[in-house]
Amino acid sequence: MAARKGPRKVNRYSIEMKRTAVRLSNAPGARVMDVAEALDIHPFMLSRWRKLAWEGLLVATPARKSKSAQASKKAKAPTMVQMSKYAKLKRELELLRKEHEFLKSFDRFRAQLKAKGSPSSRGSGGDSK
């Protein structure tokens, strides 16, 4: 692959283009790789669009609003869906932290056993006649 010169080009695709790409990739027998190649986009991008469509987030957005309108939108209270997603993510994070701590303690335990030279690792079998 040839080296790029200058800044990388960033393409902005319309919602309609994204929807069409998703529809084509969801057709029976269609592969993401083939559709992406035909549309000259990266397969990962098409996969992201498919995920957004599956989650219902690939919808037309209204025209840009003024900064004051955007600020008031940011100040709105979170919706129930957002709150439930936040709670779910918080639970997942806590679970992952516990799993991580468990694995760290297991590694410390294994290191201690290895340092002591546990009998099971010495090969002292039951038949020594």
Tab-separated table of C-alpha atoms in Angstrom:
chain	number	residue	atom	x	y	z
A	1	MET	CA	0.000	0.000	0.000
A	2	ALA	CA	1.341	3.427	-0.922
A	3	ALA	CA	2.183	5.900	1.819
A	4	ARG	CA	-0.157	8.851	2.171
A	5	LYS	CA	1.043	12.381	1.748
A	6	GLY	CA	-0.663	15.162	3.651
A	7	PRO	CA	-3.632	14.945	5.981
A	8	ARG	CA	-6.008	12.020	5.832
A	9	LYS	CA	-9.315	12.674	4.089
A	10	VAL	CA	-12.367	12.320	6.304
A	11	ASN	CA	-15.556	11.356	4.512
A	12	ARG	CA	-18.931	12.310	5.884
A	13	TYR	CA	-21.694	10.073	4.641
A	14	SER	CA	-25.359	10.988	4.656
A	15	ILE	CA	-27.852	9.060	6.746
A	16	GLU	CA	-29.512	7.880	3.540
A	17	MET	CA	-26.199	6.486	2.257
A	18	LYS	CA	-25.669	4.664	5.557
A	19	ARG	CA	-29.200	3.225	5.514
A	20	THR	CA	-28.776	2.051	1.932
A	21	ALA	CA	-25.463	0.382	2.755
A	22	VAL	CA	-27.029	-1.366	5.756
A	23	ARG	CA	-30.023	-2.493	3.686
A	24	LEU	CA	-27.712	-3.902	1.002
A	25	SER	CA	-25.571	-5.719	3.568
A	26	ASN	CA	-28.664	-7.237	5.209
A	27	ALA	CA	-29.884	-8.720	1.915
A	28	PRO	CA	-29.916	-12.537	1.804
A	29	GLY	CA	-26.554	-13.881	0.694
A	30	ALA	CA	-24.818	-10.493	0.917
A	31	ARG	CA	-21.497	-10.268	2.736
A	32	VAL	CA	-20.312	-7.174	4.571
A	33	MET	CA	-16.938	-7.384	2.830
A	34	ASP	CA	-18.505	-7.457	-0.640
A	35	VAL	CA	-20.922	-4.588	0.038
A	36	ALA	CA	-18.182	-2.471	1.616
A	37	GLU	CA	-15.888	-3.062	-1.334
A	38	ALA	CA	-18.651	-2.182	-3.810
A	39	LEU	CA	-19.385	1.063	-1.946
A	40	ASP	CA	-15.688	1.846	-1.458
A	41	ILE	CA	-15.928	2.019	2.335
A	42	HIS	CA	-14.096	0.131	5.044
A	43	PRO	CA	-15.901	-3.034	6.225
A	44	PHE	CA	-15.542	-1.935	9.842
A	45	MET	CA	-17.434	1.270	9.070
A	46	LEU	CA	-20.271	-0.728	7.522
A	47	SER	CA	-20.310	-2.984	10.581
A	48	ARG	CA	-20.633	0.070	12.831
A	49	TRP	CA	-23.511	1.364	10.716
A	50	ARG	CA	-25.209	-2.035	10.955
A	51	LYS	CA	-24.852	-1.943	14.734
A	52	LEU	CA	-26.299	1.568	14.879
A	53	ALA	CA	-29.222	0.491	12.701
A	54	TRP	CA	-29.826	-2.564	14.886
A	55	GLU	CA	-29.878	-0.338	17.986
A	56	GLY	CA	-32.254	2.070	16.248
A	57	LEU	CA	-29.760	4.929	16.302
A	58	LEU	CA	-29.358	5.305	12.546
A	59	VAL	CA	-32.129	7.839	12.052
A	60	ALA	CA	-32.260	11.172	10.294
A	61	THR	CA	-31.117	14.019	12.496
A	62	PRO	CA	-32.604	17.506	12.343
A	63	ALA	CA	-30.592	20.428	11.037
A	64	ARG	CA	-27.983	21.879	13.366
A	65	LYS	CA	-29.317	24.108	16.100
A	66	SER	CA	-27.845	27.205	17.623
A	67	LYS	CA	-25.384	26.923	20.507
A	68	SER	CA	-28.010	28.036	23.021
A	69	ALA	CA	-30.358	25.283	21.858
A	70	GLN	CA	-27.549	22.740	22.120
A	71	ALA	CA	-26.695	23.946	25.625
A	72	SER	CA	-30.301	23.583	26.762
A	73	LYS	CA	-30.422	20.083	25.270
A	74	LYS	CA	-27.308	19.110	27.229
A	75	ALA	CA	-28.878	20.422	30.420
A	76	LYS	CA	-31.909	18.107	30.115
A	77	ALA	CA	-32.279	15.319	32.626
A	78	PRO	CA	-31.310	11.867	31.373
A	79	THR	CA	-34.103	9.658	30.068
A	80	MET	CA	-35.091	6.360	31.645
A	81	VAL	CA	-33.360	4.478	28.829
A	82	GLN	CA	-30.134	6.384	29.440
A	83	MET	CA	-30.396	5.812	33.169
A	84	SER	CA	-30.968	2.076	32.726
A	85	LYS	CA	-28.028	1.838	30.307
A	86	TYR	CA	-25.873	3.729	32.802
A	87	ALA	CA	-26.919	1.398	35.618
A	88	LYS	CA	-26.209	-1.660	33.476
A	89	LEU	CA	-22.776	-0.341	32.499
A	90	LYS	CA	-22.028	0.469	36.119
A	91	ARG	CA	-22.898	-3.113	37.150
A	92	GLU	CA	-20.749	-4.513	34.337
A	93	LEU	CA	-17.844	-2.299	35.368
A	94	GLU	CA	-18.109	-3.484	38.963
A	95	LEU	CA	-18.184	-7.121	37.819
A	96	LEU	CA	-15.136	-6.602	35.615
A	97	ARG	CA	-13.270	-4.955	38.474
A	98	LYS	CA	-14.045	-7.918	40.735
A	99	GLU	CA	-12.943	-10.374	38.046
A	100	HIS	CA	-9.737	-8.412	37.523
A	101	GLU	CA	-8.998	-8.386	41.247
A	102	PHE	CA	-9.676	-12.136	41.445
A	103	LEU	CA	-7.281	-12.831	38.575
A	104	LYS	CA	-4.603	-10.666	40.177
A	105	SER	CA	-4.947	-12.547	43.469
A	106	PHE	CA	-4.832	-15.867	41.604
A	107	ASP	CA	-1.601	-14.817	39.898
A	108	ARG	CA	-0.108	-13.863	43.282
A	109	PHE	CA	-1.166	-17.251	44.675
A	110	ARG	CA	0.439	-19.100	41.744
A	111	ALA	CA	3.634	-17.090	42.153
A	112	GLN	CA	3.777	-18.018	45.848
A	113	LEU	CA	3.289	-21.699	45.046
A	114	LYS	CA	5.988	-21.571	42.416
A	115	ALA	CA	8.386	-19.830	44.816
A	116	LYS	CA	7.804	-22.452	47.520
A	117	GLY	CA	8.210	-25.309	45.053
A	118	SER	CA	4.936	-27.066	45.664
A	119	PRO	CA	5.033	-30.883	45.931
A	120	SER	CA	2.693	-31.312	42.976
A	121	SER	CA	5.227	-29.687	40.670
A	122	ARG	CA	8.179	-31.883	41.804
A	123	GLY	CA	6.874	-35.032	40.178
A	124	SER	CA	6.741	-37.176	43.334
A	125	GLY	CA	4.506	-39.939	42.006
A	126	GLY	CA	2.828	-42.550	44.198
A	127	ASP	CA	4.918	-45.539	42.961
A	128	SER	CA	8.530	-45.166	44.093
A	129	LYS	CA	9.598	-48.845	44.417
